[in-house]
Short mmCIF file of N, CA and C in Angstrom, two decimals:
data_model
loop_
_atom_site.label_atom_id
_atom_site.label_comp_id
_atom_site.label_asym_id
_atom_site.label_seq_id
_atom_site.Cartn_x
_atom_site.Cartn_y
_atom_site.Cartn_z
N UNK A 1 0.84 -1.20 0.00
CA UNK A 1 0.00 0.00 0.00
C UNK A 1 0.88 1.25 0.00
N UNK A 2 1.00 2.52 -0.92
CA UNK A 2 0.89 3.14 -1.39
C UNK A 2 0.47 4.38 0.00
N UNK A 3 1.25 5.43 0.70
CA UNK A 3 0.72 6.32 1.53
C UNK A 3 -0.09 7.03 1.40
N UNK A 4 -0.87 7.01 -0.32
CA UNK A 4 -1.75 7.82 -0.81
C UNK A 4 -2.80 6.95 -0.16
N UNK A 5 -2.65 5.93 -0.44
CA UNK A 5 -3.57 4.63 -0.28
C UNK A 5 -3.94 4.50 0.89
N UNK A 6 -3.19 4.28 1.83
CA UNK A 6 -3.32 4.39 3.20
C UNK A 6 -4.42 5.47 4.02
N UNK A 7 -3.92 6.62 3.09
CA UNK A 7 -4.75 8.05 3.57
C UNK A 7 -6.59 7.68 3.26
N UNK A 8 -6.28 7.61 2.17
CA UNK A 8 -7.64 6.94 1.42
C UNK A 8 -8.49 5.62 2.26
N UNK A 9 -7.92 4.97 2.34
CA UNK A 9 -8.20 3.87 3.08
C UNK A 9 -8.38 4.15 4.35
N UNK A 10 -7.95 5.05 5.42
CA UNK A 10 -8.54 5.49 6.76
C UNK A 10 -9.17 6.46 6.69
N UNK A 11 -9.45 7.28 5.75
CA UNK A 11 -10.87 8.50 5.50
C UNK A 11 -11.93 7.67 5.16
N UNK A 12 -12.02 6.37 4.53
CA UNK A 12 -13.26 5.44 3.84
C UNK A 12 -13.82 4.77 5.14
N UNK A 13 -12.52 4.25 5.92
CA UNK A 13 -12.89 3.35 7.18
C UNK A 13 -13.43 4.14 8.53
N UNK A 14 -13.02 5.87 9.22
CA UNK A 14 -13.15 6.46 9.57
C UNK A 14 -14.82 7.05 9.33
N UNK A 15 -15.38 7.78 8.22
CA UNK A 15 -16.43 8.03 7.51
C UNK A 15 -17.58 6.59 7.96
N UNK A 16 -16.99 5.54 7.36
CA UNK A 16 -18.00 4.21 7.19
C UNK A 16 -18.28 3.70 8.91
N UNK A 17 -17.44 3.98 9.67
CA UNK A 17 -18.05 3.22 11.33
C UNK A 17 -18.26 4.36 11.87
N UNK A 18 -18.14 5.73 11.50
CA UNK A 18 -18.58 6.83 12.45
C UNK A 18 -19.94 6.88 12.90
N UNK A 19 -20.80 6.30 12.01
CA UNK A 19 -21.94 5.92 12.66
C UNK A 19 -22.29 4.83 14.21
N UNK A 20 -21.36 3.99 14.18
CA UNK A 20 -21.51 2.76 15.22
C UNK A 20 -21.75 3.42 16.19
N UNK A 21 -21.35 4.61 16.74
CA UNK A 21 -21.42 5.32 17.91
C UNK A 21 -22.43 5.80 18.59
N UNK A 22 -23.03 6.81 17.09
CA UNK A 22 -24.30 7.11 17.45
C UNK A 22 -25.37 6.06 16.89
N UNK A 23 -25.41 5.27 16.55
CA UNK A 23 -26.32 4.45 16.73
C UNK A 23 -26.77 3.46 18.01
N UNK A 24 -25.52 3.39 18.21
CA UNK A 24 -25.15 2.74 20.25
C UNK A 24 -25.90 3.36 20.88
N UNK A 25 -25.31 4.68 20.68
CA UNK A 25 -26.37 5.54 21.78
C UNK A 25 -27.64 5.78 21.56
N UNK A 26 -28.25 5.82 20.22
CA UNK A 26 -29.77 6.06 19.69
C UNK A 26 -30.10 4.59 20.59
N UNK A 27 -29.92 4.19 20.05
CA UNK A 27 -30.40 2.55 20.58
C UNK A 27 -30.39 2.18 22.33
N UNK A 28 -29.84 2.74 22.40
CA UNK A 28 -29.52 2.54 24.22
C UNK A 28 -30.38 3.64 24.69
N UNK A 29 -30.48 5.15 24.20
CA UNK A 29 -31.26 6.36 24.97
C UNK A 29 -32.75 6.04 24.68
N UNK A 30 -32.93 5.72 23.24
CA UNK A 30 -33.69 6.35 22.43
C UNK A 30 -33.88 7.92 22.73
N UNK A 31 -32.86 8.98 22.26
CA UNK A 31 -33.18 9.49 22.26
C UNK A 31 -32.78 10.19 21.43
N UNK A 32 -33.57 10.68 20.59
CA UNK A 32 -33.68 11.28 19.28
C UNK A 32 -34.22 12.44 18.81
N UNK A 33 -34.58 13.74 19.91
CA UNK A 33 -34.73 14.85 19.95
C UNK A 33 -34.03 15.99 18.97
N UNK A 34 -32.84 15.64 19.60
CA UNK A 34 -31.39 16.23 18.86
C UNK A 34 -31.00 16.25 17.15
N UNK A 35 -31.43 15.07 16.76
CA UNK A 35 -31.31 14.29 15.37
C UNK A 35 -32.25 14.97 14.30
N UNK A 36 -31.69 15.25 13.31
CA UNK A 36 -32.46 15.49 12.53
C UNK A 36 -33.13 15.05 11.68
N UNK A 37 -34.88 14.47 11.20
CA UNK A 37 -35.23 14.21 10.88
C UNK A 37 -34.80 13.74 8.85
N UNK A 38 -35.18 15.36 8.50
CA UNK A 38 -34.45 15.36 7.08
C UNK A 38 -32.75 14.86 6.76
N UNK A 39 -32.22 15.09 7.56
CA UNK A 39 -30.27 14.76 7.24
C UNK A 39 -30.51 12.88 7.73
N UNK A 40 -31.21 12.11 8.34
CA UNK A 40 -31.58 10.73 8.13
C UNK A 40 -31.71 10.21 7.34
N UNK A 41 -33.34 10.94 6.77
CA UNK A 41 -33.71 10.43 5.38
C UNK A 41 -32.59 10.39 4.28
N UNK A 42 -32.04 11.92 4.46
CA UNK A 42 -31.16 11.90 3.19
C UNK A 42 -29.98 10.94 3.17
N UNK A 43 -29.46 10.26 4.38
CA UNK A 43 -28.17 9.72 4.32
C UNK A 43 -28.85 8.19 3.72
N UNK A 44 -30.50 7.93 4.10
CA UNK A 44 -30.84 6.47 4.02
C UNK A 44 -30.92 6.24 2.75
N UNK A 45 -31.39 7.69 2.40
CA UNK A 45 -31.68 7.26 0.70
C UNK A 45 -30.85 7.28 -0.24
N UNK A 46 -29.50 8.14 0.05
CA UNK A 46 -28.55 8.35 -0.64
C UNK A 46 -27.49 6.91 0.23
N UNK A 47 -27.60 6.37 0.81
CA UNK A 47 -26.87 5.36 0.94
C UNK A 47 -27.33 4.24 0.19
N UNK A 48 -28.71 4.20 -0.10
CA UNK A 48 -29.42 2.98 -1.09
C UNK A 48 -29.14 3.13 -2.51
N UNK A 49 -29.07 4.85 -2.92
CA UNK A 49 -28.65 5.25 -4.19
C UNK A 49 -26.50 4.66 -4.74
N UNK A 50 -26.14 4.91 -3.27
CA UNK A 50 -24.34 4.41 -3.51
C UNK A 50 -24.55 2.65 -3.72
N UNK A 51 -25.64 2.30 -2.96
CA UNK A 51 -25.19 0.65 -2.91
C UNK A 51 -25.68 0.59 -4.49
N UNK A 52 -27.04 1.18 -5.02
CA UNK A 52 -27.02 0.99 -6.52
C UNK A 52 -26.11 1.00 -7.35
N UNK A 53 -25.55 2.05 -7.60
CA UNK A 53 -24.30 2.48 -8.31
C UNK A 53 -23.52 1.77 -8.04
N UNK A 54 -23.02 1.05 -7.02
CA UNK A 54 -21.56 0.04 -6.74
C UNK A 54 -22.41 -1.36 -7.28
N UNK A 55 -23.48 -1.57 -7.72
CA UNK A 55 -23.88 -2.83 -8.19
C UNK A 55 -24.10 -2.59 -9.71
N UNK A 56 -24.51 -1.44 -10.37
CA UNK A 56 -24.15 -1.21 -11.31
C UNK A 56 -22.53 -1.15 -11.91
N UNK A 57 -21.85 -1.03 -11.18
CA UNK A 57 -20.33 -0.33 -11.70
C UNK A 57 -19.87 -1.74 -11.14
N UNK A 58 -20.29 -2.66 -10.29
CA UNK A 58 -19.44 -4.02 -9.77
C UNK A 58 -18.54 -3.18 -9.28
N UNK A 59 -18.90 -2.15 -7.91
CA UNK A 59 -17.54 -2.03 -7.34
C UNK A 59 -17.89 -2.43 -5.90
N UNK A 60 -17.20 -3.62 -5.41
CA UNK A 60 -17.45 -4.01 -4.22
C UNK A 60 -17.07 -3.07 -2.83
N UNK A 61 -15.92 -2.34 -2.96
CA UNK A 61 -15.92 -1.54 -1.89
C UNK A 61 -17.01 -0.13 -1.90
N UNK A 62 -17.05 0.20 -2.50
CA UNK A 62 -18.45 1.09 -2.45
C UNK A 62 -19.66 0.25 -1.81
N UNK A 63 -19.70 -1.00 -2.43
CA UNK A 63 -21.10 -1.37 -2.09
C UNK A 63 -21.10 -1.78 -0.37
N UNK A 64 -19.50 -2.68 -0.23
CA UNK A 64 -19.57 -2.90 1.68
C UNK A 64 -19.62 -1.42 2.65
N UNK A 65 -19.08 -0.39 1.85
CA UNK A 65 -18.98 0.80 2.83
C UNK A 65 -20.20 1.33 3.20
N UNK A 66 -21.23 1.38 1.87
CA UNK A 66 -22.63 1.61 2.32
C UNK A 66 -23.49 0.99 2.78
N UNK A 67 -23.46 -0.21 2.32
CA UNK A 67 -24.11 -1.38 3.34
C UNK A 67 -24.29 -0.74 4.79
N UNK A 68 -22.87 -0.94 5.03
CA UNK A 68 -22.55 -0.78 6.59
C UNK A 68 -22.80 0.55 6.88
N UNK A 69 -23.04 1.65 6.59
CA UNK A 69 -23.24 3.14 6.85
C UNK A 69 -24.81 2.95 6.55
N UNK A 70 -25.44 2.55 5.51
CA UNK A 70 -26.69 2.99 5.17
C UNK A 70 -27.35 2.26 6.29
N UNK A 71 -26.68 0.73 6.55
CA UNK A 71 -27.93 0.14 7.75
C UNK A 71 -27.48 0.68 9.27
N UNK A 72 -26.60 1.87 9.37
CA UNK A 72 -26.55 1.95 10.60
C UNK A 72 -27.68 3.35 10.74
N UNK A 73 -27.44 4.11 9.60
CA UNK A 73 -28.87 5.15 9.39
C UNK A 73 -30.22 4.90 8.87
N UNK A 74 -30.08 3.40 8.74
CA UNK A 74 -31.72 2.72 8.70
C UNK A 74 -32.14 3.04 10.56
N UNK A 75 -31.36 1.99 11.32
CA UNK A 75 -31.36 1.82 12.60
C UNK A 75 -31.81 3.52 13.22
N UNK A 76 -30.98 4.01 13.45
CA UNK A 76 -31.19 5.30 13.54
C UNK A 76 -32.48 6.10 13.01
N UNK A 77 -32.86 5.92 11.68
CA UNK A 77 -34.11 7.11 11.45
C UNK A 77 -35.51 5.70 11.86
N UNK A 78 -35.35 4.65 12.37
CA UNK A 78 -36.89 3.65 12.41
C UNK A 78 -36.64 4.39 13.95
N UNK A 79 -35.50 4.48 14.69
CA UNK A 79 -35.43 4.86 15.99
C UNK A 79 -36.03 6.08 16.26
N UNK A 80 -35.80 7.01 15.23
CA UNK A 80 -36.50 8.41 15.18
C UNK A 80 -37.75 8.30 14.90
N UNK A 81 -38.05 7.65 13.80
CA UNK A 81 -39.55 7.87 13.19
C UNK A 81 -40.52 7.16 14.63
N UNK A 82 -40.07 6.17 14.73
CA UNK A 82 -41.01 5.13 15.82
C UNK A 82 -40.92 5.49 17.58
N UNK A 83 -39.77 6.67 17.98
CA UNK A 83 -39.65 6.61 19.21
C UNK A 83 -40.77 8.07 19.50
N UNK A 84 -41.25 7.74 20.53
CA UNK A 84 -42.52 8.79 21.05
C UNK A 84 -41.81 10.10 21.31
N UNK A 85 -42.69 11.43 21.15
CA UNK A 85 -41.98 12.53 21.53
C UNK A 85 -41.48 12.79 22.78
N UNK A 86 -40.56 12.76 22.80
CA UNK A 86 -39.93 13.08 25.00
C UNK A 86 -39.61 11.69 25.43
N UNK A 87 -39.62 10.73 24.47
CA UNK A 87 -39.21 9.10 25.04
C UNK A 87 -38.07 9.48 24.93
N UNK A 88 -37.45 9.35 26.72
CA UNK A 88 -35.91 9.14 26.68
C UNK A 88 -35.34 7.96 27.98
N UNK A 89 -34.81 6.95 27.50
CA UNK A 89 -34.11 6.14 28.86
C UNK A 89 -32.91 6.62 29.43
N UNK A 90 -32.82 6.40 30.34
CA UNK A 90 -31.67 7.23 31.45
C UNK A 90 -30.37 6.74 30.56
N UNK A 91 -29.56 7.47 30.25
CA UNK A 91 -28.70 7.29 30.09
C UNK A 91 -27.32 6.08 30.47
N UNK B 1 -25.00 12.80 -19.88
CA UNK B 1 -24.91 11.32 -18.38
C UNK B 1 -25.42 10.58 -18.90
N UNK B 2 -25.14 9.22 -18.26
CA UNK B 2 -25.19 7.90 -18.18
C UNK B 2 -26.12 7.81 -17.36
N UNK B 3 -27.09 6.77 -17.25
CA UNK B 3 -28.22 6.62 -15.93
C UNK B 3 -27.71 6.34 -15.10
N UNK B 4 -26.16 5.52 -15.14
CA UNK B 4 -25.33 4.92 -14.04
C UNK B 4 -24.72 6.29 -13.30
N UNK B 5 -24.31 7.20 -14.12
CA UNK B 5 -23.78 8.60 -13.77
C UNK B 5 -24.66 9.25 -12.83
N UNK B 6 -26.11 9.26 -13.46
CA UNK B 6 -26.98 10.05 -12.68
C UNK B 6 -27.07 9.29 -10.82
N UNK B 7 -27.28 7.95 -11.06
CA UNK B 7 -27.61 7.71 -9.86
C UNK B 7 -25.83 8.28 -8.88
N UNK B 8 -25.33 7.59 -9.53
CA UNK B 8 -24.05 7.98 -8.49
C UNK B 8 -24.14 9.27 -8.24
N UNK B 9 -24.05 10.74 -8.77
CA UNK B 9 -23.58 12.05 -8.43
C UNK B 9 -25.60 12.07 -7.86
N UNK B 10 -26.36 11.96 -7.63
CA UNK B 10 -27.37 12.15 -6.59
C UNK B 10 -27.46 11.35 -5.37
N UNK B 11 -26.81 10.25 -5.81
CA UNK B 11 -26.00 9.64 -4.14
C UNK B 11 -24.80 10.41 -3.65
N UNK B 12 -23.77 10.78 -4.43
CA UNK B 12 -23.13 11.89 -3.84
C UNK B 12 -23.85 13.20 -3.37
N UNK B 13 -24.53 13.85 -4.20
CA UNK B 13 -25.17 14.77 -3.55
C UNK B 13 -26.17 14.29 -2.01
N UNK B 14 -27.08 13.70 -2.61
CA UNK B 14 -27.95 13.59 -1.06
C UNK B 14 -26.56 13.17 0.04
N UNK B 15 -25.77 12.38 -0.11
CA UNK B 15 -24.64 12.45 1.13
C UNK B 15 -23.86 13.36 1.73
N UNK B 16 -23.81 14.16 0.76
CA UNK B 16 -23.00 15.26 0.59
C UNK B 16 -23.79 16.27 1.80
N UNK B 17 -24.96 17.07 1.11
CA UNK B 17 -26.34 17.60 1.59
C UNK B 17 -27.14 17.46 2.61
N UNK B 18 -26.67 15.86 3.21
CA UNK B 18 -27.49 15.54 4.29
C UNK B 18 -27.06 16.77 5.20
N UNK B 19 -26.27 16.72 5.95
CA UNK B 19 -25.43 17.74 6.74
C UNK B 19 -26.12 18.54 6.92
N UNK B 20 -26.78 19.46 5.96
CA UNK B 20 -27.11 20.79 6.10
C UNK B 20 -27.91 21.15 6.95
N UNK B 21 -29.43 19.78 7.28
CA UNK B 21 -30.75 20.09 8.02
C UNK B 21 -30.18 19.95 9.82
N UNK B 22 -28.78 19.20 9.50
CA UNK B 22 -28.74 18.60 11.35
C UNK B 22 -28.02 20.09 11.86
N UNK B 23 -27.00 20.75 11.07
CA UNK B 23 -26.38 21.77 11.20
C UNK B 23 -27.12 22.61 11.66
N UNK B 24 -28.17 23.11 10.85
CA UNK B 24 -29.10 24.01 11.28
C UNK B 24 -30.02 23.85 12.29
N UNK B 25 -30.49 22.49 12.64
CA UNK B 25 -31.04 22.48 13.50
C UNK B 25 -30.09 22.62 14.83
N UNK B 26 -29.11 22.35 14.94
CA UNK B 26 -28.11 22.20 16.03
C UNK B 26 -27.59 23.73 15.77
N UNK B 27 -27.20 24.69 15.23
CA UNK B 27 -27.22 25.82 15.49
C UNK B 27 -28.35 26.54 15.94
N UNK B 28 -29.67 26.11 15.55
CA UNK B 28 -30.84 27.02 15.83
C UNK B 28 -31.08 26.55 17.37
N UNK B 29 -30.76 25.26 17.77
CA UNK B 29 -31.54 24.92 19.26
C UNK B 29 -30.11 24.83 20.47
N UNK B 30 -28.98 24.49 19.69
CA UNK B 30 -27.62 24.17 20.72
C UNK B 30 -28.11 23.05 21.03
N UNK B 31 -29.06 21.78 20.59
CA UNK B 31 -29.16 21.00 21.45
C UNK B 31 -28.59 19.82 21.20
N UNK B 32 -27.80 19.22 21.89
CA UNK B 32 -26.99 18.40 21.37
C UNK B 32 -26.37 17.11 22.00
N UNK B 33 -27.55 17.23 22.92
CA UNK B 33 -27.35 15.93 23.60
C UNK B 33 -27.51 14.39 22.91
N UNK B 34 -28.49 14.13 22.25
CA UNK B 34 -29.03 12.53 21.40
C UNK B 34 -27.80 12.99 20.26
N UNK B 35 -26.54 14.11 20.43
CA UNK B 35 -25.70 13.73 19.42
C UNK B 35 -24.60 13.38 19.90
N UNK B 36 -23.64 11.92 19.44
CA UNK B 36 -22.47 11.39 20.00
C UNK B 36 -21.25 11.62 19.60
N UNK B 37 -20.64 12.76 20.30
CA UNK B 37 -19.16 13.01 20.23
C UNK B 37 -18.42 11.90 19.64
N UNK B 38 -18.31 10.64 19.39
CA UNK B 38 -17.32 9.98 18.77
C UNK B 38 -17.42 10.36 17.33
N UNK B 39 -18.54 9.80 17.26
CA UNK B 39 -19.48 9.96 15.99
C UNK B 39 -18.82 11.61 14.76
N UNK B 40 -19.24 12.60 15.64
CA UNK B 40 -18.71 13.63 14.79
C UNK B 40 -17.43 14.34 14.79
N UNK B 41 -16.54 13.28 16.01
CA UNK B 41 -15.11 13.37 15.86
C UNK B 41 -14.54 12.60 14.74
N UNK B 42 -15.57 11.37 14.33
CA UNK B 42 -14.92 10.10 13.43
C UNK B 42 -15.00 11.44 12.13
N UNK B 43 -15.99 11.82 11.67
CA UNK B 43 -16.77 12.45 10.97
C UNK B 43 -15.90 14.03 10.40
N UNK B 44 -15.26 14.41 11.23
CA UNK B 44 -14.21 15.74 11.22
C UNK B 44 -12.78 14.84 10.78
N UNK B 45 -12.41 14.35 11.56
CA UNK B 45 -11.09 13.91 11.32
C UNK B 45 -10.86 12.99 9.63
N UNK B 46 -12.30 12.23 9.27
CA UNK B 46 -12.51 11.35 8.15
C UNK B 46 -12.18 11.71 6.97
N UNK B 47 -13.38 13.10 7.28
CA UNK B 47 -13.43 14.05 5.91
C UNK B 47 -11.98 14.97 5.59
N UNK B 48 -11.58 15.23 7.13
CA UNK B 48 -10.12 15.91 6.78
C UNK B 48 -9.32 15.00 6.07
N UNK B 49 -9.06 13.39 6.33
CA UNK B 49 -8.36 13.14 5.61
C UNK B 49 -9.18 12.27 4.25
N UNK B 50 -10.51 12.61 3.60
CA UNK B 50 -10.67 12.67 2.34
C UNK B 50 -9.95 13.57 1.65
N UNK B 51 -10.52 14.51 2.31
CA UNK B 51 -9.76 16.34 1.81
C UNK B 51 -8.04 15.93 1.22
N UNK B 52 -7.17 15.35 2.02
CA UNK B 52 -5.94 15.06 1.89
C UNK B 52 -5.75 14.34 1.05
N UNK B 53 -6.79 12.87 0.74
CA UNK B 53 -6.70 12.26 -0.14
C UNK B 53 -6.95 12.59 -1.79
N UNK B 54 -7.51 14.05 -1.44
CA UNK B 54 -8.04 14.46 -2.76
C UNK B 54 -7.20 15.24 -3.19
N UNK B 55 -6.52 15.90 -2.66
CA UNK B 55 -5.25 16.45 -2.13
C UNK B 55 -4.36 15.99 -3.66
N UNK B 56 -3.70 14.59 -3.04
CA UNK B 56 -2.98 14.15 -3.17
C UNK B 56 -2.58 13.16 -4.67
N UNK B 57 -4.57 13.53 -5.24
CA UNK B 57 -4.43 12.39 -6.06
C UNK B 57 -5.30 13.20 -7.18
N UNK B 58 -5.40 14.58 -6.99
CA UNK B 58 -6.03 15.39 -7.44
C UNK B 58 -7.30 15.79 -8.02
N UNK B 59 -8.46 15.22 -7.04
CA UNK B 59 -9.41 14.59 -7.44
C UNK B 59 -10.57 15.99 -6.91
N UNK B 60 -11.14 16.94 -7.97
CA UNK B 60 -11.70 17.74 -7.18
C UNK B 60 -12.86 17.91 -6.75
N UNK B 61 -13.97 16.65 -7.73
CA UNK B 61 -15.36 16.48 -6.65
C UNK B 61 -15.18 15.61 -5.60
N UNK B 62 -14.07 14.88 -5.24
CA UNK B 62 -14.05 14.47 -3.96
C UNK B 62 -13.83 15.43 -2.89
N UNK B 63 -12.74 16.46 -3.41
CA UNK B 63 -12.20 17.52 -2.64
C UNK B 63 -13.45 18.80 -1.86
N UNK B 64 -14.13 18.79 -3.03
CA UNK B 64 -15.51 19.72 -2.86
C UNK B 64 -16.77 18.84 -2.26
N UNK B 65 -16.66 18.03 -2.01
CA UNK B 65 -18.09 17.19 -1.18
C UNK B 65 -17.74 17.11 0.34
N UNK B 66 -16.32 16.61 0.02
CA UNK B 66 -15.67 16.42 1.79
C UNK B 66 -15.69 18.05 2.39
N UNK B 67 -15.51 19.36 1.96
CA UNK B 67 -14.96 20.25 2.11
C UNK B 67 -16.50 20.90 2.51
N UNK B 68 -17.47 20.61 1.85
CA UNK B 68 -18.86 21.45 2.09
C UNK B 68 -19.21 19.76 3.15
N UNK B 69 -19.26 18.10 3.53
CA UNK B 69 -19.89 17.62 4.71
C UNK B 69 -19.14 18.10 5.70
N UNK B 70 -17.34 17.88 5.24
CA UNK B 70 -16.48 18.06 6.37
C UNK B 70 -16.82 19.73 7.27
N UNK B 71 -16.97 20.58 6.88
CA UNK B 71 -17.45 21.78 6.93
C UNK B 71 -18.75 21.83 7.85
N UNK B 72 -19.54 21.35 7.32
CA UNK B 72 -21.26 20.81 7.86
C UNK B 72 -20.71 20.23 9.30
N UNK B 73 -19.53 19.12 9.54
CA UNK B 73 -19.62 18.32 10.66
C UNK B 73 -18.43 19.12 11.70
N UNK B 74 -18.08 20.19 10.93
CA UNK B 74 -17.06 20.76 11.64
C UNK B 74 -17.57 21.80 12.96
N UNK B 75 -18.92 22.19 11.99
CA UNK B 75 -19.76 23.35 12.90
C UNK B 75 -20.78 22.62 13.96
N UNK B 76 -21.39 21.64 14.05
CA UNK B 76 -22.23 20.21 14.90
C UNK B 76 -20.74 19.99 15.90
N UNK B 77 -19.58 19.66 15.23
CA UNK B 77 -18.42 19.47 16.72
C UNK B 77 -18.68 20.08 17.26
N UNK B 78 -18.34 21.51 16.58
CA UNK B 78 -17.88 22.77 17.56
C UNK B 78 -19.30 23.21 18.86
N UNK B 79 -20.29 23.12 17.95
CA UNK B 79 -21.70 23.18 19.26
C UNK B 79 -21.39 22.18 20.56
N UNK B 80 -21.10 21.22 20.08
CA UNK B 80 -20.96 19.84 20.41
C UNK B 80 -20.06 19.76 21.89
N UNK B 81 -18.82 20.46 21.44
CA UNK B 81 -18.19 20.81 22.10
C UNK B 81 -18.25 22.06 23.24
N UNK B 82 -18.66 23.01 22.69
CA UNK B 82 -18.79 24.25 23.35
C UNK B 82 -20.10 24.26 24.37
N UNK B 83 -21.14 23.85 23.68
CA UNK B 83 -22.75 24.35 24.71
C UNK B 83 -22.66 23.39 25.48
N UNK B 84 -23.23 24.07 26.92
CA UNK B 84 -23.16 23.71 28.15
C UNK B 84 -24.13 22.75 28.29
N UNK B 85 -24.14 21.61 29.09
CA UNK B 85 -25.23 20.48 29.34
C UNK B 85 -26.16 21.03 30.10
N UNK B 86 -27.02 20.41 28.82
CA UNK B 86 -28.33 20.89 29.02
C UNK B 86 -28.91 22.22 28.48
N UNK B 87 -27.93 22.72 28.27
CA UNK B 87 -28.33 24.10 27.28
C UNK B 87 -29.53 23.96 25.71
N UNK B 88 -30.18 24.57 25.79
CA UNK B 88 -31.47 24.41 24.85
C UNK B 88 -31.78 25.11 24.28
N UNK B 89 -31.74 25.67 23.55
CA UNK B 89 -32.97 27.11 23.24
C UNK B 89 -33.97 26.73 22.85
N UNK B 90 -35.18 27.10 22.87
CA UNK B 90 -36.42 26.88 22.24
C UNK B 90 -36.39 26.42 20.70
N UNK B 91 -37.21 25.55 20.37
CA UNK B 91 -37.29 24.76 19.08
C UNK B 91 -38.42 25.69 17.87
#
């Protein structure tokens, strides 16, 4: 690997699990006050639109990076859409 | 364009774009608790080094997507960081 490569390769891996975090915590608080409704949608739908395109183009790393990003902002906006207004568990 | 073209650069865009509604809402309320500091540390540091990667390999719609989310997730830290727990403003 190539140090260009490297760089590339921890901005893709960095970007793609930054979600795990807050989804931990959506999932553990439910609390989803904070979150924005519209910037959800857009990451869910535009993550379904990247997995298209990487199945069109056969590019497998596109398609695992969104996989894994788009279903962690599935998790996240069913948590938003479905959790009651002011539902919050103690931290 | 290609139909394959189209879907990809509107999956870049909506990814790109998401940013904008959480930004604003997190500037308009400070509220920023249901949001997880790892999360938009992964998210700052990621895009900085897309930015580098684009940098490096001279790639300038990568350079300009990371530069307007990285940007978007730079201003959500900084709330993130700065407003006091529990701080709110009216919605």
């Amino acid at each position: 690997m190539t140090p260009v490569t490297i760089v590339g390769s921890l901005a893709a891996l960095l970007t793609t699990v930054a979600y795990v975090p807050q989804a931990y915590q959506t999932i553990r608080t439910r609390d989803t006050s904070a979150l924005s409704l519209p910037t959800f949608l857009m990451l869910f739908v535009g993550t379904c639109l990247w997995g298209t395109y990487a199945v069109l183009i056969h590019d497998i790393p596109i398609l695992m990076t969104n996989l894994i990003s788009g279903g962690l902002a599935t998790i996240i906006l069913y948590i938003k859409l479905t959790a009651k207004p002011g539902e919050k568990r103690p931290a």
